PDB file of C-alpha atoms and ligand atoms in Angstrom:
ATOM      1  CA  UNK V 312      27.664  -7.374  -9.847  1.00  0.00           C
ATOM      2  CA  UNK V 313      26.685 -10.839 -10.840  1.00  0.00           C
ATOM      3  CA  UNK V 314      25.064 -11.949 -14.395  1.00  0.00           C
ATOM      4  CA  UNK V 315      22.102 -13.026 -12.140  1.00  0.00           C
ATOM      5  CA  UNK V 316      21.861  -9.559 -10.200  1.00  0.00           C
ATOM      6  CA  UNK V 317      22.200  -7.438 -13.447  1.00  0.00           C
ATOM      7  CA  UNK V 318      18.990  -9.694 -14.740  1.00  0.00           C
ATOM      8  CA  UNK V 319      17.283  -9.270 -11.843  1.00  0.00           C
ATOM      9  CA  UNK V 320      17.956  -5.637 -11.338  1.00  0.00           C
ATOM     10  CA  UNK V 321      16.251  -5.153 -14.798  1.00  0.00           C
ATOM     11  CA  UNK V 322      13.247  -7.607 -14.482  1.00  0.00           C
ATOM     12  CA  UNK V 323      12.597  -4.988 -11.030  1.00  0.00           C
ATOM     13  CA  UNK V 324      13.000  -1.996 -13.292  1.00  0.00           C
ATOM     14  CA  UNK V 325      10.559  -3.594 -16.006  1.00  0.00           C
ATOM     15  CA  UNK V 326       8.082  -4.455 -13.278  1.00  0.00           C
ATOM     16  CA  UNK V 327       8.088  -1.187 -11.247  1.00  0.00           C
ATOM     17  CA  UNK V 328       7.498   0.721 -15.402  1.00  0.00           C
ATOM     18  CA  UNK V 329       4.691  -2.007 -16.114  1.00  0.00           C
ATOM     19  CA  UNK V 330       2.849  -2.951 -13.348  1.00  0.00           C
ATOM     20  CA  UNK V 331       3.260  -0.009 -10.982  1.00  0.00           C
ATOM     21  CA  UNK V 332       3.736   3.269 -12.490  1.00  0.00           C
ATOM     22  CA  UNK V 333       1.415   2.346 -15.466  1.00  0.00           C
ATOM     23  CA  UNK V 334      -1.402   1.503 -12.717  1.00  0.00           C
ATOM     24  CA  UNK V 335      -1.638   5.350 -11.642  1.00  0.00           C
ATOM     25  CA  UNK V 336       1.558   4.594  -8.330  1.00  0.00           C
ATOM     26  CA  UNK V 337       2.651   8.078  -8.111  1.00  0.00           C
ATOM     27  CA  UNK V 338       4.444   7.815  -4.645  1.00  0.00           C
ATOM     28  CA  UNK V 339       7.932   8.686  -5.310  1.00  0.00           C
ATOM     29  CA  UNK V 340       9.126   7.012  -1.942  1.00  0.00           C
ATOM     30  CA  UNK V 341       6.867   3.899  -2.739  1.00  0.00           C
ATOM     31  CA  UNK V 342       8.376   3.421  -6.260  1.00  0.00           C
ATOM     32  CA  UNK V 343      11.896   4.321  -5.252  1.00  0.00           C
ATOM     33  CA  UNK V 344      11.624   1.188  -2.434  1.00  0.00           C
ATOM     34  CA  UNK V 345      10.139  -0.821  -4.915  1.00  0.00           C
ATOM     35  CA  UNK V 346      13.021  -0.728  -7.249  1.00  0.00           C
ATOM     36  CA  UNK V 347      15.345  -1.377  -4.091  1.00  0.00           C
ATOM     37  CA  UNK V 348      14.111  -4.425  -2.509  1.00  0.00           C
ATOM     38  CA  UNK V 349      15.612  -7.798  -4.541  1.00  0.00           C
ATOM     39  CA  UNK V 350      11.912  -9.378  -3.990  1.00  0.00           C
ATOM     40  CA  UNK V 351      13.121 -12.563  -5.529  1.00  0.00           C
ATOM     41  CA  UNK V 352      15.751 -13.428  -2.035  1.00  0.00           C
ATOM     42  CA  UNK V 353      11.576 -13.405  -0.582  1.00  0.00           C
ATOM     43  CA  UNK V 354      10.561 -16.619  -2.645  1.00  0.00           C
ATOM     44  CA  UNK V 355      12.110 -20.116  -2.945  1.00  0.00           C
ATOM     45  CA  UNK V 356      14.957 -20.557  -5.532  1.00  0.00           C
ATOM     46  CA  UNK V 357      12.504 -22.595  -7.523  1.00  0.00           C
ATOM     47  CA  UNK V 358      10.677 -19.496  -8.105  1.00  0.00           C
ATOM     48  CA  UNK V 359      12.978 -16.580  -8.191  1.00  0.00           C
ATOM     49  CA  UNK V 360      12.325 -16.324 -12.091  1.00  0.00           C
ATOM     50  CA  UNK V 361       8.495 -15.491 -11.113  1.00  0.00           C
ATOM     51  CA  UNK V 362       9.423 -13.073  -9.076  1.00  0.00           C
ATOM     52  CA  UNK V 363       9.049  -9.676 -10.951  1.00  0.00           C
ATOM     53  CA  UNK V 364       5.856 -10.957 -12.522  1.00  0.00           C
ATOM     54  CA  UNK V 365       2.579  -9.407 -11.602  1.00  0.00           C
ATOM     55  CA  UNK V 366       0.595 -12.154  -9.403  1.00  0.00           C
ATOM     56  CA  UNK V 367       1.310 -13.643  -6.001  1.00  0.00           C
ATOM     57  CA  UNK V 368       3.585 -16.310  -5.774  1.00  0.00           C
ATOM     58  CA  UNK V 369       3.432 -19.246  -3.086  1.00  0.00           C
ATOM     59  CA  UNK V 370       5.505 -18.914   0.213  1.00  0.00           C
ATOM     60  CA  UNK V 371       4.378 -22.183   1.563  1.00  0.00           C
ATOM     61  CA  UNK V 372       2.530 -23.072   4.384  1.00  0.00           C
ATOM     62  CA  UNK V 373      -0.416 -22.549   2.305  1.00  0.00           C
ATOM     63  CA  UNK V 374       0.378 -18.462   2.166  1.00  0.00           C
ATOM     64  CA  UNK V 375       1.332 -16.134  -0.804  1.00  0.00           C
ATOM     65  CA  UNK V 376       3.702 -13.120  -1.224  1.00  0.00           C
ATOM     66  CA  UNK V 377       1.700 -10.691  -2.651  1.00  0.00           C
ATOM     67  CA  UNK V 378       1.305  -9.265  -6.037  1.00  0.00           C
ATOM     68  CA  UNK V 379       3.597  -6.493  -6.377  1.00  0.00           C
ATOM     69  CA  UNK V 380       1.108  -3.954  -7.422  1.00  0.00           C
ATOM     70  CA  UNK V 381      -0.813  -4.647  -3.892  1.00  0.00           C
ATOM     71  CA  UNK V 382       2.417  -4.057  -2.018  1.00  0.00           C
ATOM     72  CA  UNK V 383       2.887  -0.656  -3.908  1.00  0.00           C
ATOM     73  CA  UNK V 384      -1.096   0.342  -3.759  1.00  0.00           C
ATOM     74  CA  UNK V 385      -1.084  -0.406   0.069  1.00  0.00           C
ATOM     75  CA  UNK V 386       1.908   1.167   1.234  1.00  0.00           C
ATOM     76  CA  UNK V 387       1.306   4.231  -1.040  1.00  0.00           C
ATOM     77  CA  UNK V 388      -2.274   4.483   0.682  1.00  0.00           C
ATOM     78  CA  UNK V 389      -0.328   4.648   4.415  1.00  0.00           C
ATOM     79  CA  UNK V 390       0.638   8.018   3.143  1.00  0.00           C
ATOM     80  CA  UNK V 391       4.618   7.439   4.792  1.00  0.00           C
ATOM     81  CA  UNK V 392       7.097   9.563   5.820  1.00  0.00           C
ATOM     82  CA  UNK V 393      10.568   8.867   7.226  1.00  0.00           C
ATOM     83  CA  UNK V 394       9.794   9.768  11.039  1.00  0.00           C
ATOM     84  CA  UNK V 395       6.707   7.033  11.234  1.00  0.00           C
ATOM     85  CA  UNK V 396       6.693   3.879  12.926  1.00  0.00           C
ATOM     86  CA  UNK V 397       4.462   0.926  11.368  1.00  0.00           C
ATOM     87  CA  UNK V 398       2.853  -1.956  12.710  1.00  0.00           C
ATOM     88  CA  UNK V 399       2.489  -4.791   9.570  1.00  0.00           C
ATOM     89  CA  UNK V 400      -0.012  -7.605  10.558  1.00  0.00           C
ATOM     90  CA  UNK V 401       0.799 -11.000   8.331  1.00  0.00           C
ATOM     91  CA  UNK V 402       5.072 -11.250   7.462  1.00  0.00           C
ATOM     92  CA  UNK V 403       5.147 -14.127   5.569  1.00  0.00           C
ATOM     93  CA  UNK V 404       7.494 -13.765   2.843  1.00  0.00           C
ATOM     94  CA  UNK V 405       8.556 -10.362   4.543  1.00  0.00           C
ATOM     95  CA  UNK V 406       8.694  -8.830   1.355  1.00  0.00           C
ATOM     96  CA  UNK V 407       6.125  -6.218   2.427  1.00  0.00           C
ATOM     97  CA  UNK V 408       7.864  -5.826   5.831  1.00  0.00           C
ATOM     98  CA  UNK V 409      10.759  -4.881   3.534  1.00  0.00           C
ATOM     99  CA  UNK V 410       9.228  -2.074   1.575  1.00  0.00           C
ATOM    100  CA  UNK V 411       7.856  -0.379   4.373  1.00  0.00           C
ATOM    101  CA  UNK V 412      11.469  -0.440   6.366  1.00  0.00           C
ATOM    102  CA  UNK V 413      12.972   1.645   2.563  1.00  0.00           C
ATOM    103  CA  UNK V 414      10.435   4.240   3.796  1.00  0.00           C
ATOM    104  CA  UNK V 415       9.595   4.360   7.339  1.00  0.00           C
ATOM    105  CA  UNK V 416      11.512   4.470  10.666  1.00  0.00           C
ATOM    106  CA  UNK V 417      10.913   1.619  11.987  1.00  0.00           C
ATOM    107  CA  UNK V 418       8.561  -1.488  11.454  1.00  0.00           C
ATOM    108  CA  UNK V 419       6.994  -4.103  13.600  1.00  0.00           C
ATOM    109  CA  UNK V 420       5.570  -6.990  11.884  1.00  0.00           C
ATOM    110  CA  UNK V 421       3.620 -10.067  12.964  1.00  0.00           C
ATOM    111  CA  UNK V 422       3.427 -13.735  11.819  1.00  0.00           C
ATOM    112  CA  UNK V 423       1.278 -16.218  13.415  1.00  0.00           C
ATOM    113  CA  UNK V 424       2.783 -19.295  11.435  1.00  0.00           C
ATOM    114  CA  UNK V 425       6.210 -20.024  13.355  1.00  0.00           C
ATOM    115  CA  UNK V 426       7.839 -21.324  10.104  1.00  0.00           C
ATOM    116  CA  UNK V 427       7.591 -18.354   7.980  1.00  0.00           C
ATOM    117  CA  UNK V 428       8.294 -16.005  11.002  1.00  0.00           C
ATOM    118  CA  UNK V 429      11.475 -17.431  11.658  1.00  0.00           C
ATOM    119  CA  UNK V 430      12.134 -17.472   7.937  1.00  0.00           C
ATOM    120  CA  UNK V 431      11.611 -14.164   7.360  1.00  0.00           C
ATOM    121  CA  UNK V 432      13.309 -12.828  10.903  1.00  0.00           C
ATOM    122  CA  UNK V 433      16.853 -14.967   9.154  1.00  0.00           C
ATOM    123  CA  UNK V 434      16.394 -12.937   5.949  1.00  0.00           C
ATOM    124  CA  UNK V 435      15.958  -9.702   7.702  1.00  0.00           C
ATOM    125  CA  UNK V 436      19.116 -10.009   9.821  1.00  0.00           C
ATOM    126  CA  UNK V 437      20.884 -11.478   5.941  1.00  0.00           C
ATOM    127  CA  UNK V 438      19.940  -8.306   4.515  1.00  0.00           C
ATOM    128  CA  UNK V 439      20.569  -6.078   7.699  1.00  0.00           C
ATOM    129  CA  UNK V 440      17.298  -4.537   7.768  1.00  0.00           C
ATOM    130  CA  UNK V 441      17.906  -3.663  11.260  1.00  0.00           C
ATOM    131  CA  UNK V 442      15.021  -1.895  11.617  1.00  0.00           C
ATOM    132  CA  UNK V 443      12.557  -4.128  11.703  1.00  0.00           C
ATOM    133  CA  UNK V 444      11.502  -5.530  14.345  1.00  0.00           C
ATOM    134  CA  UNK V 445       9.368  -9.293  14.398  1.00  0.00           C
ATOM    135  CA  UNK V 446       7.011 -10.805  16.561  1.00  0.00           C
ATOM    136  CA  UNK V 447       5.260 -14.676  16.589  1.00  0.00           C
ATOM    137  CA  UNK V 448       2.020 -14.067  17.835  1.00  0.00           C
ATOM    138  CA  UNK V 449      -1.624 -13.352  16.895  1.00  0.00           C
ATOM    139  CA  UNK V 450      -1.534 -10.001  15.400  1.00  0.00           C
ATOM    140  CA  UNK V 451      -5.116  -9.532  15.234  1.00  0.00           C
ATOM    141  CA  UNK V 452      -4.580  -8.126  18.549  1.00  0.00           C
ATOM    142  CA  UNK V 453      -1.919  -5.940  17.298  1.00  0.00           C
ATOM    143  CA  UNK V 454       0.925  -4.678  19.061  1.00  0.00           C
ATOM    144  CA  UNK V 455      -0.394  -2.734  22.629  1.00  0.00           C
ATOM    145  CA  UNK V 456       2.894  -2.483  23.859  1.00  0.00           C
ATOM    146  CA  UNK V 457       5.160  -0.917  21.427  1.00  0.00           C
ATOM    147  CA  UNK V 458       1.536   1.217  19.993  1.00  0.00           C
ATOM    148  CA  UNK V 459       0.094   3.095  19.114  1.00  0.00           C
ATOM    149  CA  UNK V 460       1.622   3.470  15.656  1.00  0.00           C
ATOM    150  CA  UNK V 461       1.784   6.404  12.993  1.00  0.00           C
ATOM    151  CA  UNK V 462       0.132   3.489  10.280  1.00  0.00           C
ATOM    152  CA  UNK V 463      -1.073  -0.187  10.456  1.00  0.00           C
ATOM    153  CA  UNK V 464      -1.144  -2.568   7.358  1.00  0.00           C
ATOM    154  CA  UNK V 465      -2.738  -5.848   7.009  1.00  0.00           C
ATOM    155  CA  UNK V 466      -1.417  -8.170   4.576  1.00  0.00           C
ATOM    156  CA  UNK V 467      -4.483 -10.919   5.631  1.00  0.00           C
ATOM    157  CA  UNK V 468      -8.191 -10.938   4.897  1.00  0.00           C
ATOM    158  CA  UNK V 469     -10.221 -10.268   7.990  1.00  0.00           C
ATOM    159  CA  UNK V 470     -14.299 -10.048   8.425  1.00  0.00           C
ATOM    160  CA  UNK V 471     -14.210  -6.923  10.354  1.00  0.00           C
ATOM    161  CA  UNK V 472     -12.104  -4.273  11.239  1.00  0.00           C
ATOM    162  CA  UNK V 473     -10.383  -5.145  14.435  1.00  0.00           C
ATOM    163  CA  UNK V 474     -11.132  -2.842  17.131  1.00  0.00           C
ATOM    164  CA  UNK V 475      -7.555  -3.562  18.621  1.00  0.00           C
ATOM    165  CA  UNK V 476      -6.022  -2.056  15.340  1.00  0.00           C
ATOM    166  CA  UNK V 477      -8.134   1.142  15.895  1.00  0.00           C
ATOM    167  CA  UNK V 478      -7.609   1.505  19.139  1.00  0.00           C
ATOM    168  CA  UNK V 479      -3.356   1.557  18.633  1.00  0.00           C
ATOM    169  CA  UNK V 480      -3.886   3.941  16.127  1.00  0.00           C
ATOM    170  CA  UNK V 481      -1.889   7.617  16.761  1.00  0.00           C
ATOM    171  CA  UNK V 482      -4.364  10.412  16.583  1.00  0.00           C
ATOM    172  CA  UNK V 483      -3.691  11.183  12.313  1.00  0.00           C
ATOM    173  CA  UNK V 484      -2.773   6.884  11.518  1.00  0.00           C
ATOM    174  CA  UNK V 485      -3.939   5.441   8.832  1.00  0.00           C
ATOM    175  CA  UNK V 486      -5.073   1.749   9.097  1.00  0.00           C
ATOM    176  CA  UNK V 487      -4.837  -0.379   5.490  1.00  0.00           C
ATOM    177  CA  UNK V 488      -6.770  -3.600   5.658  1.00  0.00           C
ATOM    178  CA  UNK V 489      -9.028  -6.028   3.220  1.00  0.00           C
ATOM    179  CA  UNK V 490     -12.005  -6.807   4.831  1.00  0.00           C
ATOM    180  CA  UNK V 491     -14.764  -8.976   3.296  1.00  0.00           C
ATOM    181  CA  UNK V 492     -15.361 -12.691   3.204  1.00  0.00           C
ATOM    182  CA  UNK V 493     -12.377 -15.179   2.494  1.00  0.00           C
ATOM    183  CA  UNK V 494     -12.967 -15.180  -1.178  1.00  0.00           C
ATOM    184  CA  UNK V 495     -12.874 -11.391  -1.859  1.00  0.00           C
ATOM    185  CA  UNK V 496     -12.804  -8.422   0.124  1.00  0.00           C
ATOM    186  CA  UNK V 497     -12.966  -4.878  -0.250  1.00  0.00           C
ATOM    187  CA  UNK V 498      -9.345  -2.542   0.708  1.00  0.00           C
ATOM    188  CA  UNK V 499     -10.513  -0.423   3.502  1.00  0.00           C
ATOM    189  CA  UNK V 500      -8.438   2.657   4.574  1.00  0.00           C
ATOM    190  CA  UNK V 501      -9.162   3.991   7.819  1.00  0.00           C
ATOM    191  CA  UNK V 502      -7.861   7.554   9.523  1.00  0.00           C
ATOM    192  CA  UNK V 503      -8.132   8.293  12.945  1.00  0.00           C
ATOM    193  CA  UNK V 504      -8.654  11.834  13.997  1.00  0.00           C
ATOM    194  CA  UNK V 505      -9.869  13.764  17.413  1.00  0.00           C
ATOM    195  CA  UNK V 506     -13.436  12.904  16.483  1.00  0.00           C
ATOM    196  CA  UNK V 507     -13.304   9.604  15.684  1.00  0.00           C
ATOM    197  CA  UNK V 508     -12.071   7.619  12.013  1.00  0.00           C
ATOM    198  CA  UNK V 509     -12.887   8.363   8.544  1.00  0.00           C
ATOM    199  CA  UNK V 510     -13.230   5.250   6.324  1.00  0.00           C
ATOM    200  CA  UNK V 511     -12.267   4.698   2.273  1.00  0.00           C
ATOM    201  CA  UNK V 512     -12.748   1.925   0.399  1.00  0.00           C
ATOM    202  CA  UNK V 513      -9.679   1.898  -1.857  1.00  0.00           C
ATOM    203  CA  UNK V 514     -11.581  -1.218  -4.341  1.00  0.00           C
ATOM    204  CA  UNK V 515     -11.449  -5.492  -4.691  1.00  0.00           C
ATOM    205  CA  UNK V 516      -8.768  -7.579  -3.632  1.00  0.00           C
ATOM    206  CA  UNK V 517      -8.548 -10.914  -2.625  1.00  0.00           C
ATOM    207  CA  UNK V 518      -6.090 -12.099   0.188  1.00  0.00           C
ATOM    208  CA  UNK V 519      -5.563 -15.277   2.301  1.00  0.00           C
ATOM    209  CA  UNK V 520      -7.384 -15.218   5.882  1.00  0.00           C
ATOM    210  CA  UNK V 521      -6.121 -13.120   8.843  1.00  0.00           C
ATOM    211  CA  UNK V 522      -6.737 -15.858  11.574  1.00  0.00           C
ATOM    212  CA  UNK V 523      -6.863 -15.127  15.411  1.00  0.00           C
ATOM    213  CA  UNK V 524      -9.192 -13.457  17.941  1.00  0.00           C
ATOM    214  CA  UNK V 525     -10.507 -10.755  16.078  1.00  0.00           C
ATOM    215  CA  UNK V 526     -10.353 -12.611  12.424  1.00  0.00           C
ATOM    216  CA  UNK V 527     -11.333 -15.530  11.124  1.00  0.00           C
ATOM    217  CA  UNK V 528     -11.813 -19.009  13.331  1.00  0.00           C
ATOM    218  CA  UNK V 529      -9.140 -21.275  12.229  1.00  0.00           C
ATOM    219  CA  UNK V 530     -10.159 -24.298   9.622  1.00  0.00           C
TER     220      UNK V 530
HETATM  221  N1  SAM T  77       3.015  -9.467   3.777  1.00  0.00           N
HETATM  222  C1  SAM T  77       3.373 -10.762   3.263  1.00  0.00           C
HETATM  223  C2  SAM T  77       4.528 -10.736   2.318  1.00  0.00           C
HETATM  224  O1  SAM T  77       5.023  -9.661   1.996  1.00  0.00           O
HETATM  225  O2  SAM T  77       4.940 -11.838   1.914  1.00  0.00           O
HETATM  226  C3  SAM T  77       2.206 -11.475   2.613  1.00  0.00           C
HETATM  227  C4  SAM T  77       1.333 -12.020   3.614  1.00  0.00           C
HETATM  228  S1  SAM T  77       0.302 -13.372   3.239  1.00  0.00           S
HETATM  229  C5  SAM T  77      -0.748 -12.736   2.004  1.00  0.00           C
HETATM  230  C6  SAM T  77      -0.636 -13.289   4.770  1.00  0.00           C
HETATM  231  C7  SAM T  77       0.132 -13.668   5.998  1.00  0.00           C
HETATM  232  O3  SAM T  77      -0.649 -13.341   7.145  1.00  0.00           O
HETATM  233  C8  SAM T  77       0.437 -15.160   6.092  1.00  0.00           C
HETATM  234  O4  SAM T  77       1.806 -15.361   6.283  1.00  0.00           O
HETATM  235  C9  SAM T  77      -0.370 -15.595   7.318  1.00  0.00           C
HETATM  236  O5  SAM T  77       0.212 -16.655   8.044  1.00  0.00           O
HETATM  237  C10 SAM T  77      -0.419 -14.321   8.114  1.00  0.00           C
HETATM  238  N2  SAM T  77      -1.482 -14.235   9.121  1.00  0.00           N
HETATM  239  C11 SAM T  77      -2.772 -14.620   9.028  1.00  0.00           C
HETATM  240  N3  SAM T  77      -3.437 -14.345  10.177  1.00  0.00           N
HETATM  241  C12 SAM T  77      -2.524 -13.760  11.008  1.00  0.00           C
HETATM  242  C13 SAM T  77      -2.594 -13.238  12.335  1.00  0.00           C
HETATM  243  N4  SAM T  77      -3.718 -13.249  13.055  1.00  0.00           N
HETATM  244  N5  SAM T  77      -1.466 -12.723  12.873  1.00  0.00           N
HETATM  245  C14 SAM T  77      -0.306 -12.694  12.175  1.00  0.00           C
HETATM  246  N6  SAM T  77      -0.178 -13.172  10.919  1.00  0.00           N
HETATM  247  C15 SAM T  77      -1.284 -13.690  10.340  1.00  0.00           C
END
């Protein structure tokens, strides 16, 4: 192992103790994925020594990797286990994309900006996660033909909850989304069951905009 990894392998440690497990993360699965996935290979190199620290960094494009905490709230809330198959909406860095493949069975992700999608499809294949699985499209729509999915998670701020999502939703999914304006929204987490879907609101967050048919208009 390399100076650099050792440094890095501790800065993960310190941030999983500090900003994760301190904020109430109880998820052993979420925490033991967050300790595994070198989140600063998901920035530039001019920003790998941000990585660990506890705020979104910029991906370019105009779009962020989240703040770490997020990533571990939001993938704790799709209550995971190894057998499920997730749709994320919004790859960007891929960093999320990531996280969810250390726990899940397989993961589809969208990215609607072609740069970052075929960034984060060349770091995938770099790091051989091999089981996840990208698209370049409008994921607002979702994913109809490779649906319905065991959990959905958007990583993009969107003034509704898409009906599409809902609808591609296994009977028992659970659907993680901010919805709100596009200068704060509220984390909604939605469960589908025979009846219809109970909803929670998990508390603020603020992302960038999901844009596409059933988000925001683009501009
Ligand atoms: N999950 C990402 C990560 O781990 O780096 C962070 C995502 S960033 C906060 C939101 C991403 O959603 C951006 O890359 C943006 O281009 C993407 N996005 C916005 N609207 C979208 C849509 N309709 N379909 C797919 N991606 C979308």
């Amino acid at each position: 192992m390399s100076e650099d990894d050792a440094l890095y392998d501790r800065r993960r440690e310190e941030m999983v103790r500090r900003q994760i497990e301190a904020r109430g993360v109880r998820d052993s699965k979420v925490l033991a994925a967050m300790r595994k996935v070198p989140r600063h290979l998901f920035v530039s190199e001019a920003l790998r020594h941000k990585a660990y620290e506890d705020y979104p960094l910029p991906i370019g494009e105009q779009q962020t990797i989240s703040q770490p905490f997020i990533v571990a709230e939001m993938t704790q809330a799709l209550d995971l286990t190894a057998d499920d198959r997730v749709l994320e909406i919004g790859t960007g860095s891929g960093y999320q994309a990531a996280v969810l493949a250390e726990i899940a069975f397989r993961v589809y992700t969208i990215e609607r900006i072609h740069n970052l999608y075929m960034r984060a499809r060349r770091l995938f294949d770099e790091l051989r996660y091999h089981n996840i699985v990208t698209r370049y499209s409008d994921g607002s729509l979702g994913w109809k033909e490779e649906g319905p999915f065991d959990a959905i998670m958007v990583t993009a701020g969107s003034p509704l909850v898409p009906e599409a999502l809902v609808n591609q939703l296994t009977i028992g999914g659970r659907l993680v989304l901010p919805v709100g304006d596009q200068f704060a929204q509220e984390l909604i987490k939605i469960v589908k069951s025979p009846t219809g879907v109970r909803e929670q609101n998990l508390g603020g967050c603020r992302f960038v905009k999901l844009i596409g048919e059933q988000g925001w208009r683009e501009g």
